[in-house]
Short mmCIF file of C-alpha atoms in Angstrom, two decimals:
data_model
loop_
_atom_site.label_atom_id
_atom_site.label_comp_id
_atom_site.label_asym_id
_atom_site.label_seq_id
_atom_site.Cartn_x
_atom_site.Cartn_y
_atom_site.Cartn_z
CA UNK A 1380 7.04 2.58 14.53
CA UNK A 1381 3.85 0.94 13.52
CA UNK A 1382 2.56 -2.23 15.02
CA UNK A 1383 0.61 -4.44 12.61
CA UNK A 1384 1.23 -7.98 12.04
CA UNK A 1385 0.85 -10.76 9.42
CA UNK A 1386 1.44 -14.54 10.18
CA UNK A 1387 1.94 -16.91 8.14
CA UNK A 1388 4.71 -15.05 6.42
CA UNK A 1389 4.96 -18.06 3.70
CA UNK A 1390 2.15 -20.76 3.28
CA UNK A 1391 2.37 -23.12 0.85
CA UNK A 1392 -0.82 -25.36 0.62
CA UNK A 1393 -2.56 -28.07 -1.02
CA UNK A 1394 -5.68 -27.11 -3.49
CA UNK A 1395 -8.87 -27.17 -1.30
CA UNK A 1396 -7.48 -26.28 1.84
CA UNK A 1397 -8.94 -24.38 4.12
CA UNK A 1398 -6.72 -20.90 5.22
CA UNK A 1399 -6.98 -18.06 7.42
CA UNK A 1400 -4.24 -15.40 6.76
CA UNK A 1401 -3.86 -13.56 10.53
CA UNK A 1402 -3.68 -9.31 10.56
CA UNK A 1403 -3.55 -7.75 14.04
CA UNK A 1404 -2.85 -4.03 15.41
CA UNK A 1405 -1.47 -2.74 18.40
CA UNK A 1406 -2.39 0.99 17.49
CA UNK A 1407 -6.22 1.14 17.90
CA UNK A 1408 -6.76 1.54 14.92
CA UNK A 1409 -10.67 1.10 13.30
CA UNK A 1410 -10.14 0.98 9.89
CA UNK A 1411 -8.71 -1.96 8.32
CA UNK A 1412 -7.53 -3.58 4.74
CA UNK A 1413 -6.59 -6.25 2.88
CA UNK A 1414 -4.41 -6.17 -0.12
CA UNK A 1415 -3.85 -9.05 -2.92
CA UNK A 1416 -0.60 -8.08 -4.91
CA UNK A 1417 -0.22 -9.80 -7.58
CA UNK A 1418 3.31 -10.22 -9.41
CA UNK A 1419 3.31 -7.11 -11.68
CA UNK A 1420 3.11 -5.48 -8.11
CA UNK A 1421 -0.23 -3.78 -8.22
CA UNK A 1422 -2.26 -3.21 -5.35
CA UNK A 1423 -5.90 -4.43 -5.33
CA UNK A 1424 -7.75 -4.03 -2.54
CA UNK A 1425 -10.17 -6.37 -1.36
CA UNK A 1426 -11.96 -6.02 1.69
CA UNK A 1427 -11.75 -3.25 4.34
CA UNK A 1428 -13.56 -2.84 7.28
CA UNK A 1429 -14.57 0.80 9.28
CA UNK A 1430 -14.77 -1.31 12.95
CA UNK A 1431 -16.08 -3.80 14.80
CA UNK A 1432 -18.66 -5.87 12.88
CA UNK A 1433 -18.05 -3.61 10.00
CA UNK A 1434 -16.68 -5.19 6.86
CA UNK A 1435 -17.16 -4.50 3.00
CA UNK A 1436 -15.87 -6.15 0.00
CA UNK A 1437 -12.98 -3.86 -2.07
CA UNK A 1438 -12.54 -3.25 -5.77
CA UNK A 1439 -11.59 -6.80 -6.48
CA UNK A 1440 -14.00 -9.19 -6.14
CA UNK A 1441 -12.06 -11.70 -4.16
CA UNK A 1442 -13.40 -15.43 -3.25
CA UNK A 1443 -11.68 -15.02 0.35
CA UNK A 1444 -14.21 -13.61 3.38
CA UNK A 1445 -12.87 -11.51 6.36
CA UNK A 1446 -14.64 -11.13 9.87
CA UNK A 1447 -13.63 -8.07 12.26
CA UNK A 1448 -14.55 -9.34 15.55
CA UNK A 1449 -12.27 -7.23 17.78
CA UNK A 1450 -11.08 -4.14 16.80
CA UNK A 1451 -7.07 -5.41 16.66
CA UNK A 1452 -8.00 -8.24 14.88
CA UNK A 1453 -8.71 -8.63 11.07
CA UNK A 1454 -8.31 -12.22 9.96
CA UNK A 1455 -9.11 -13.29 6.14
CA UNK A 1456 -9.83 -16.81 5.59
CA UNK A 1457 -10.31 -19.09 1.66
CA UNK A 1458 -12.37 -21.79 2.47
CA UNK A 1459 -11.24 -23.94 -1.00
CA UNK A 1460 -7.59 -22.79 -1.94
CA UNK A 1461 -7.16 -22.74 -5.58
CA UNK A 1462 -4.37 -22.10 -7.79
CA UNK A 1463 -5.84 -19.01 -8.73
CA UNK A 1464 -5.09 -17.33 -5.00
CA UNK A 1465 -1.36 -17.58 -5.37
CA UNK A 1466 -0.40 -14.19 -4.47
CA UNK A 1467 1.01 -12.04 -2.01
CA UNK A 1468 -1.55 -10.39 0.58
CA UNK A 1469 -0.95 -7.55 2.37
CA UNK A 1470 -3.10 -6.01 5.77
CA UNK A 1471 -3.06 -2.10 6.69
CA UNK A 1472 -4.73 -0.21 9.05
CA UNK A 1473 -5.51 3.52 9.48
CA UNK A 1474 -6.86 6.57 11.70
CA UNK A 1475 -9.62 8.77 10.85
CA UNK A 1476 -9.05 10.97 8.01
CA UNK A 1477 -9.22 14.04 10.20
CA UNK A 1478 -6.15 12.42 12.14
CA UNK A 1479 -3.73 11.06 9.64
CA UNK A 1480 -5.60 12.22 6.29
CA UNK A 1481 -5.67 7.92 5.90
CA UNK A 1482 -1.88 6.98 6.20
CA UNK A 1483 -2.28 3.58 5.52
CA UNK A 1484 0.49 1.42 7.85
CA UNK A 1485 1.24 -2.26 6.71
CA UNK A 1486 2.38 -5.55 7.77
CA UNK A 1487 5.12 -7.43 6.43
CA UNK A 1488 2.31 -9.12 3.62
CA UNK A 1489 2.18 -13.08 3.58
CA UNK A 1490 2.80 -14.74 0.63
CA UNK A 1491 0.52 -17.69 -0.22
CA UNK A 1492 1.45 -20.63 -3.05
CA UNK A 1493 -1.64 -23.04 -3.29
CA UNK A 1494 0.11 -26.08 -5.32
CA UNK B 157 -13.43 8.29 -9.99
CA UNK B 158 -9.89 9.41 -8.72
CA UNK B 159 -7.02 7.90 -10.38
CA UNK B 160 -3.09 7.82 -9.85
CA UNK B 161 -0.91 7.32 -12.58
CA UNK B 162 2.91 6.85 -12.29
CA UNK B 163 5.67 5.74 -14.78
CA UNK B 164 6.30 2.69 -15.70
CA UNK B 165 9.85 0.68 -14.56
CA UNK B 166 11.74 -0.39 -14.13
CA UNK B 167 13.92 2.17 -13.82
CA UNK B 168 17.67 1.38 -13.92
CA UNK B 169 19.87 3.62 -12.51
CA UNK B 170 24.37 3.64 -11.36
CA UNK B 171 24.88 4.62 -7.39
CA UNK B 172 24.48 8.70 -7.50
CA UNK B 173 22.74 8.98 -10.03
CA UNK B 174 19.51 11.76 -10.00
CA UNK B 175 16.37 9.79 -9.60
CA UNK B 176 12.94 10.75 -10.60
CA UNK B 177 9.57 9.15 -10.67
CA UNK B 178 6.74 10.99 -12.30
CA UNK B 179 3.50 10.50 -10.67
CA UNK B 180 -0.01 12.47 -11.78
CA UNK B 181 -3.53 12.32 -10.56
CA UNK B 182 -7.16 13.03 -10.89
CA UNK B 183 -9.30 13.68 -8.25
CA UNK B 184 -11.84 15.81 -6.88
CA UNK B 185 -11.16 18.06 -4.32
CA UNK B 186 -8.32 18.51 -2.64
CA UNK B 187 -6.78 14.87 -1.82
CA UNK B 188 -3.28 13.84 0.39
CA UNK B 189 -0.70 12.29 -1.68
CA UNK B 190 1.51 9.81 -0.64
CA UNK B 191 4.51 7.94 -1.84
CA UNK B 192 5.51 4.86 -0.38
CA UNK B 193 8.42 1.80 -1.23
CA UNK B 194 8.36 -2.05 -0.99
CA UNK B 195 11.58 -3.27 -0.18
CA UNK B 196 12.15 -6.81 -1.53
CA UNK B 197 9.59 -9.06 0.40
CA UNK B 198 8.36 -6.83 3.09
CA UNK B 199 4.98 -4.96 3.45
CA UNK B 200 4.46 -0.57 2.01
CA UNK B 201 6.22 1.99 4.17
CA UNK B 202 5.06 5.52 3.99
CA UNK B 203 8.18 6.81 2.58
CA UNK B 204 6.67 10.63 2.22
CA UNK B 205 3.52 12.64 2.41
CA UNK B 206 2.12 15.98 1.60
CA UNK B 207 -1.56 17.02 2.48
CA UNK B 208 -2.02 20.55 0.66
CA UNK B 209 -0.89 22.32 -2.36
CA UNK B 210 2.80 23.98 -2.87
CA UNK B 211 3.72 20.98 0.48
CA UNK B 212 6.83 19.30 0.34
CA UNK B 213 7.02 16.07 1.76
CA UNK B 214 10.82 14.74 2.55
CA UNK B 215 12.19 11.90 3.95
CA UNK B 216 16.16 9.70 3.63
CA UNK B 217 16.70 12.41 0.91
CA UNK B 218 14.03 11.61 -0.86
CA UNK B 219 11.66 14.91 -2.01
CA UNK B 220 7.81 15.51 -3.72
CA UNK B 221 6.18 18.57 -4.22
CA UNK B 222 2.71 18.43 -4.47
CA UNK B 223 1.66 20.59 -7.70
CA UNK B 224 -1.88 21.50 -8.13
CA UNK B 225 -1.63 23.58 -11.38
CA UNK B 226 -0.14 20.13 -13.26
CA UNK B 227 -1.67 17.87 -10.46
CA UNK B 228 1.67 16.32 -9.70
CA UNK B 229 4.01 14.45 -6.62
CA UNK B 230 6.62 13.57 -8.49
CA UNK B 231 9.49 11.58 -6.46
CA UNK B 232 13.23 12.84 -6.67
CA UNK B 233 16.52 11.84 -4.89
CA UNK B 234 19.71 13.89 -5.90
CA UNK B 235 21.88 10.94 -5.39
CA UNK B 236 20.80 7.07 -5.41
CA UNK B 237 22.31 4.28 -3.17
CA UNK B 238 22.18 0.63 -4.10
CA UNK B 239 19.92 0.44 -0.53
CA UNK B 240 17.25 2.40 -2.82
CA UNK B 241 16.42 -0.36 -4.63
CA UNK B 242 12.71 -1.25 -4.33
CA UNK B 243 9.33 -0.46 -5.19
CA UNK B 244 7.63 3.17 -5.32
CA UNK B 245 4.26 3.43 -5.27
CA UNK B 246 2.53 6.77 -5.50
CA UNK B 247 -1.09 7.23 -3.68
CA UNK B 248 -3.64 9.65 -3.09
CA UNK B 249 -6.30 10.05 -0.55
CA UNK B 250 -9.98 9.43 -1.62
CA UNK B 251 -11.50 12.12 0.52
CA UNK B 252 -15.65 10.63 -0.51
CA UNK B 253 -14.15 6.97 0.49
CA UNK B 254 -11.43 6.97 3.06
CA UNK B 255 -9.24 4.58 0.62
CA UNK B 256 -5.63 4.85 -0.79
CA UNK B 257 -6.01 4.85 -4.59
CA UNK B 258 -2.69 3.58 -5.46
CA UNK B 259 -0.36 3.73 -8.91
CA UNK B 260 0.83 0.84 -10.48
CA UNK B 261 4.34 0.91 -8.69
CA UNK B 262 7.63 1.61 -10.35
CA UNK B 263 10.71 -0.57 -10.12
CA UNK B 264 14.06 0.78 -9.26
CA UNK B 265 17.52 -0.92 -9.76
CA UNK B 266 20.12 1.00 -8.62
CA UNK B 267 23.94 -0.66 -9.57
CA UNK B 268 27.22 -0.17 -7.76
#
Protein backbone atom coordinates (compact mmCIF):
# COMPACT_ATOMS: atom_id res chain seq x y z
CA UNK A 1 0.00 0.00 0.00
CA UNK A 2 1.47 3.33 -0.81
CA UNK A 3 2.20 5.97 1.73
CA UNK A 4 1.79 9.53 0.47
CA UNK A 5 -0.17 12.12 2.11
CA UNK A 6 -2.13 15.35 1.45
CA UNK A 7 -3.46 17.70 4.28
CA UNK A 8 -5.68 19.95 4.10
CA UNK A 9 -8.14 17.59 2.51
CA UNK A 10 -10.72 20.69 2.07
CA UNK A 11 -9.61 24.44 2.41
CA UNK A 12 -11.81 26.96 1.83
CA UNK A 13 -10.14 30.49 1.96
CA UNK A 14 -10.50 34.06 1.64
CA UNK A 15 -8.97 35.84 -1.72
CA UNK A 16 -5.34 36.87 -0.86
CA UNK A 17 -4.54 34.38 1.53
CA UNK A 18 -1.58 32.93 1.88
CA UNK A 19 -1.63 28.68 1.50
CA UNK A 20 0.64 25.89 1.62
CA UNK A 21 -0.99 22.58 0.43
CA UNK A 22 1.25 19.69 2.51
CA UNK A 23 2.53 16.30 0.27
CA UNK A 24 4.72 13.85 2.22
CA UNK A 25 6.10 10.14 1.48
CA UNK A 26 6.97 7.39 3.53
CA UNK A 27 8.46 5.32 0.52
CA UNK A 28 11.76 7.13 -0.32
CA UNK A 29 10.80 8.12 -3.05
CA UNK A 30 12.91 11.12 -5.20
CA UNK A 31 10.71 12.07 -7.68
CA UNK A 32 7.79 14.10 -6.91
CA UNK A 33 4.49 15.91 -8.53
CA UNK A 34 1.91 18.09 -8.28
CA UNK A 35 -1.33 17.86 -10.07
CA UNK A 36 -4.16 20.73 -10.56
CA UNK A 37 -7.44 18.89 -11.74
CA UNK A 38 -9.67 20.92 -12.80
CA UNK A 39 -13.55 19.95 -13.01
CA UNK A 40 -13.68 18.32 -16.50
CA UNK A 41 -11.15 15.96 -14.63
CA UNK A 42 -8.00 16.49 -16.58
CA UNK A 43 -4.73 16.18 -15.20
CA UNK A 44 -2.25 19.08 -15.55
CA UNK A 45 0.78 18.83 -14.10
CA UNK A 46 2.54 21.55 -12.58
CA UNK A 47 5.63 21.21 -10.87
CA UNK A 48 7.74 18.07 -10.23
CA UNK A 49 10.82 17.74 -8.64
CA UNK A 50 13.85 14.81 -9.32
CA UNK A 51 15.18 15.30 -5.33
CA UNK A 52 16.35 17.31 -2.89
CA UNK A 53 16.73 20.95 -4.01
CA UNK A 54 15.52 19.84 -7.34
CA UNK A 55 12.30 21.38 -8.57
CA UNK A 56 10.93 22.41 -12.13
CA UNK A 57 7.82 24.00 -13.24
CA UNK A 58 5.23 21.36 -15.30
CA UNK A 59 3.19 21.91 -18.43
CA UNK A 60 0.89 24.37 -16.79
CA UNK A 61 2.19 27.40 -15.91
CA UNK A 62 0.83 27.62 -12.43
CA UNK A 63 1.13 30.92 -10.06
CA UNK A 64 1.75 28.46 -6.95
CA UNK A 65 5.77 27.71 -6.05
CA UNK A 66 6.93 24.37 -4.45
CA UNK A 67 10.26 23.85 -2.40
CA UNK A 68 11.69 20.14 -1.88
CA UNK A 69 13.69 20.51 1.16
CA UNK A 70 13.72 16.90 2.41
CA UNK A 71 13.30 14.20 0.30
CA UNK A 72 9.62 13.07 2.02
CA UNK A 73 8.52 16.35 1.88
CA UNK A 74 7.00 18.32 -1.11
CA UNK A 75 4.93 21.25 0.07
CA UNK A 76 3.26 23.79 -2.59
CA UNK A 77 2.38 27.08 -1.32
CA UNK A 78 -0.01 30.42 -3.32
CA UNK A 79 1.14 33.34 -1.79
CA UNK A 80 -2.24 35.56 -3.05
CA UNK A 81 -5.24 33.02 -3.38
CA UNK A 82 -7.42 33.98 -6.16
CA UNK A 83 -10.56 32.72 -7.46
CA UNK A 84 -8.85 31.44 -10.30
CA UNK A 85 -6.98 28.49 -8.06
CA UNK A 86 -10.21 26.79 -7.15
CA UNK A 87 -9.39 23.36 -8.01
CA UNK A 88 -8.54 20.11 -6.84
CA UNK A 89 -4.63 19.34 -6.42
CA UNK A 90 -3.25 16.22 -6.37
CA UNK A 91 0.70 15.05 -5.13
CA UNK A 92 2.44 11.70 -6.52
CA UNK A 93 5.60 10.35 -6.16
CA UNK A 94 7.67 7.75 -8.06
CA UNK A 95 10.88 5.38 -8.35
CA UNK A 96 13.36 5.46 -11.01
CA UNK A 97 12.18 4.40 -14.28
CA UNK A 98 14.45 1.39 -14.27
CA UNK A 99 12.48 0.33 -10.99
CA UNK A 100 8.83 0.92 -11.53
CA UNK A 101 8.98 2.16 -15.34
CA UNK A 102 7.41 5.65 -13.33
CA UNK A 103 4.26 4.23 -11.50
CA UNK A 104 3.10 7.29 -10.31
CA UNK A 105 1.39 6.68 -6.51
CA UNK A 106 -1.02 9.50 -5.19
CA UNK A 107 -2.46 11.07 -2.24
CA UNK A 108 -5.94 11.49 -1.51
CA UNK A 109 -5.71 15.26 -3.61
CA UNK A 110 -6.94 18.40 -1.52
CA UNK A 111 -9.49 20.33 -2.77
CA UNK A 112 -9.10 24.13 -2.49
CA UNK A 113 -12.25 26.85 -2.86
CA UNK A 114 -10.73 30.45 -2.62
CA UNK A 115 -14.16 32.54 -2.07
CA UNK B 1 5.54 14.90 -28.29
CA UNK B 2 3.76 11.69 -26.89
CA UNK B 3 0.13 11.87 -26.56
CA UNK B 4 -2.73 9.63 -24.99
CA UNK B 5 -6.03 9.77 -26.25
CA UNK B 6 -9.06 7.96 -24.69
CA UNK B 7 -12.89 8.17 -25.26
CA UNK B 8 -14.86 10.49 -24.16
CA UNK B 9 -17.77 9.75 -21.15
CA UNK B 10 -19.39 9.41 -19.69
CA UNK B 11 -20.12 6.15 -20.22
CA UNK B 12 -23.40 4.77 -18.81
CA UNK B 13 -23.68 1.38 -18.28
CA UNK B 14 -26.65 -1.45 -16.11
CA UNK B 15 -24.70 -3.82 -13.36
CA UNK B 16 -23.09 -6.72 -15.78
CA UNK B 17 -22.92 -5.14 -18.42
CA UNK B 18 -19.42 -5.55 -20.83
CA UNK B 19 -17.37 -2.47 -20.33
CA UNK B 20 -14.85 -1.03 -22.61
CA UNK B 21 -12.74 2.05 -22.76
CA UNK B 22 -10.74 2.71 -25.85
CA UNK B 23 -7.49 4.29 -25.22
CA UNK B 24 -4.63 5.03 -28.16
CA UNK B 25 -1.26 6.64 -28.11
CA UNK B 26 1.68 8.16 -29.79
CA UNK B 27 4.94 7.92 -28.67
CA UNK B 28 8.37 7.19 -29.47
CA UNK B 29 9.88 4.23 -28.47
CA UNK B 30 8.64 1.78 -26.58
CA UNK B 31 6.64 3.48 -23.52
CA UNK B 32 4.66 1.64 -20.22
CA UNK B 33 1.04 2.15 -20.28
CA UNK B 34 -1.01 2.52 -17.48
CA UNK B 35 -4.62 2.75 -16.56
CA UNK B 36 -5.67 4.09 -13.46
CA UNK B 37 -9.43 5.16 -11.63
CA UNK B 38 -10.54 8.08 -9.37
CA UNK B 39 -13.07 7.02 -7.15
CA UNK B 40 -15.38 9.90 -6.13
CA UNK B 41 -13.11 12.36 -4.11
CA UNK B 42 -10.03 10.41 -3.55
CA UNK B 43 -6.54 10.66 -5.24
CA UNK B 44 -5.42 8.04 -8.91
CA UNK B 45 -4.86 4.39 -8.09
CA UNK B 46 -2.86 2.35 -10.49
CA UNK B 47 -5.63 0.15 -11.41
CA UNK B 48 -3.36 -1.87 -14.21
CA UNK B 49 -0.09 -1.78 -16.04
CA UNK B 50 1.70 -3.33 -18.89
CA UNK B 51 5.41 -2.44 -19.81
CA UNK B 52 6.01 -4.31 -23.29
CA UNK B 53 4.15 -5.26 -26.32
CA UNK B 54 1.52 -8.36 -26.58
CA UNK B 55 1.51 -7.68 -22.04
CA UNK B 56 -1.58 -8.01 -20.36
CA UNK B 57 -2.06 -6.10 -17.42
CA UNK B 58 -5.11 -7.39 -15.00
CA UNK B 59 -6.42 -6.41 -11.96
CA UNK B 60 -10.46 -6.74 -9.89
CA UNK B 61 -11.39 -8.21 -13.36
CA UNK B 62 -10.44 -5.56 -15.07
CA UNK B 63 -8.06 -6.44 -18.46
CA UNK B 64 -5.69 -4.24 -21.22
CA UNK B 65 -3.63 -5.56 -23.75
CA UNK B 66 -1.07 -3.50 -24.85
CA UNK B 67 -1.17 -3.51 -28.88
CA UNK B 68 1.72 -2.15 -30.71
CA UNK B 69 0.54 -2.80 -34.34
CA UNK B 70 -2.75 -0.31 -33.53
CA UNK B 71 -0.85 1.31 -30.53
CA UNK B 72 -3.62 0.45 -28.14
CA UNK B 73 -4.51 -0.40 -24.02
CA UNK B 74 -7.82 -0.50 -24.28
CA UNK B 75 -9.72 -1.20 -20.78
CA UNK B 76 -12.38 -4.12 -20.57
CA UNK B 77 -14.40 -5.72 -17.68
CA UNK B 78 -16.78 -8.69 -18.69
CA UNK B 79 -19.21 -7.75 -16.07
CA UNK B 80 -19.64 -4.17 -14.28
CA UNK B 81 -20.61 -3.59 -10.57
CA UNK B 82 -22.19 -0.40 -9.36
CA UNK B 83 -18.64 -0.22 -7.08
CA UNK B 84 -17.04 0.47 -10.71
CA UNK B 85 -18.23 3.66 -10.87
CA UNK B 86 -15.43 6.24 -11.21
CA UNK B 87 -12.92 7.75 -13.28
CA UNK B 88 -10.45 5.91 -15.84
CA UNK B 89 -7.67 7.51 -16.90
CA UNK B 90 -5.30 5.95 -19.38
CA UNK B 91 -1.35 6.93 -19.22
CA UNK B 92 1.77 6.25 -20.79
CA UNK B 93 5.31 6.51 -19.76
CA UNK B 94 7.48 9.34 -21.31
CA UNK B 95 10.67 7.36 -21.52
CA UNK B 96 12.94 11.10 -22.70
CA UNK B 97 11.05 12.78 -19.49
CA UNK B 98 10.21 10.44 -16.69
CA UNK B 99 6.44 11.93 -16.70
CA UNK B 100 2.94 10.25 -16.93
CA UNK B 101 1.29 11.74 -20.05
CA UNK B 102 -2.20 11.21 -19.10
CA UNK B 103 -5.77 11.00 -21.24
CA UNK B 104 -8.47 13.12 -20.58
CA UNK B 105 -10.31 10.57 -18.21
CA UNK B 106 -13.54 8.81 -18.96
CA UNK B 107 -16.59 8.75 -16.72
CA UNK B 108 -18.35 5.61 -15.82
CA UNK B 109 -21.91 5.22 -14.31
CA UNK B 110 -22.75 1.96 -13.71
CA UNK B 111 -26.81 1.50 -12.48
CA UNK B 112 -28.33 -1.26 -10.39
Amino acid sequence: EADIYQTPRYLVIGTGKKITLECSQTMGHDKMYWYQQDPGMELHLIHYSYGVNSTEKGDLSSESTVSRIRTEHFPLTLESARPSHTSQYLCASSEPRTVSYNEQFFGPGTRLTVL
Amino acid sequence: GDSVTQMEGPVTLSEEAFLTINCTYTATGYPSLFWYVQYPGEGLQLLLKATKADDKGSNKGFEATYRKETTSFHLEKGSVQVSDSAVYFCALSDQNTDKLIFGTGTRLQVFP
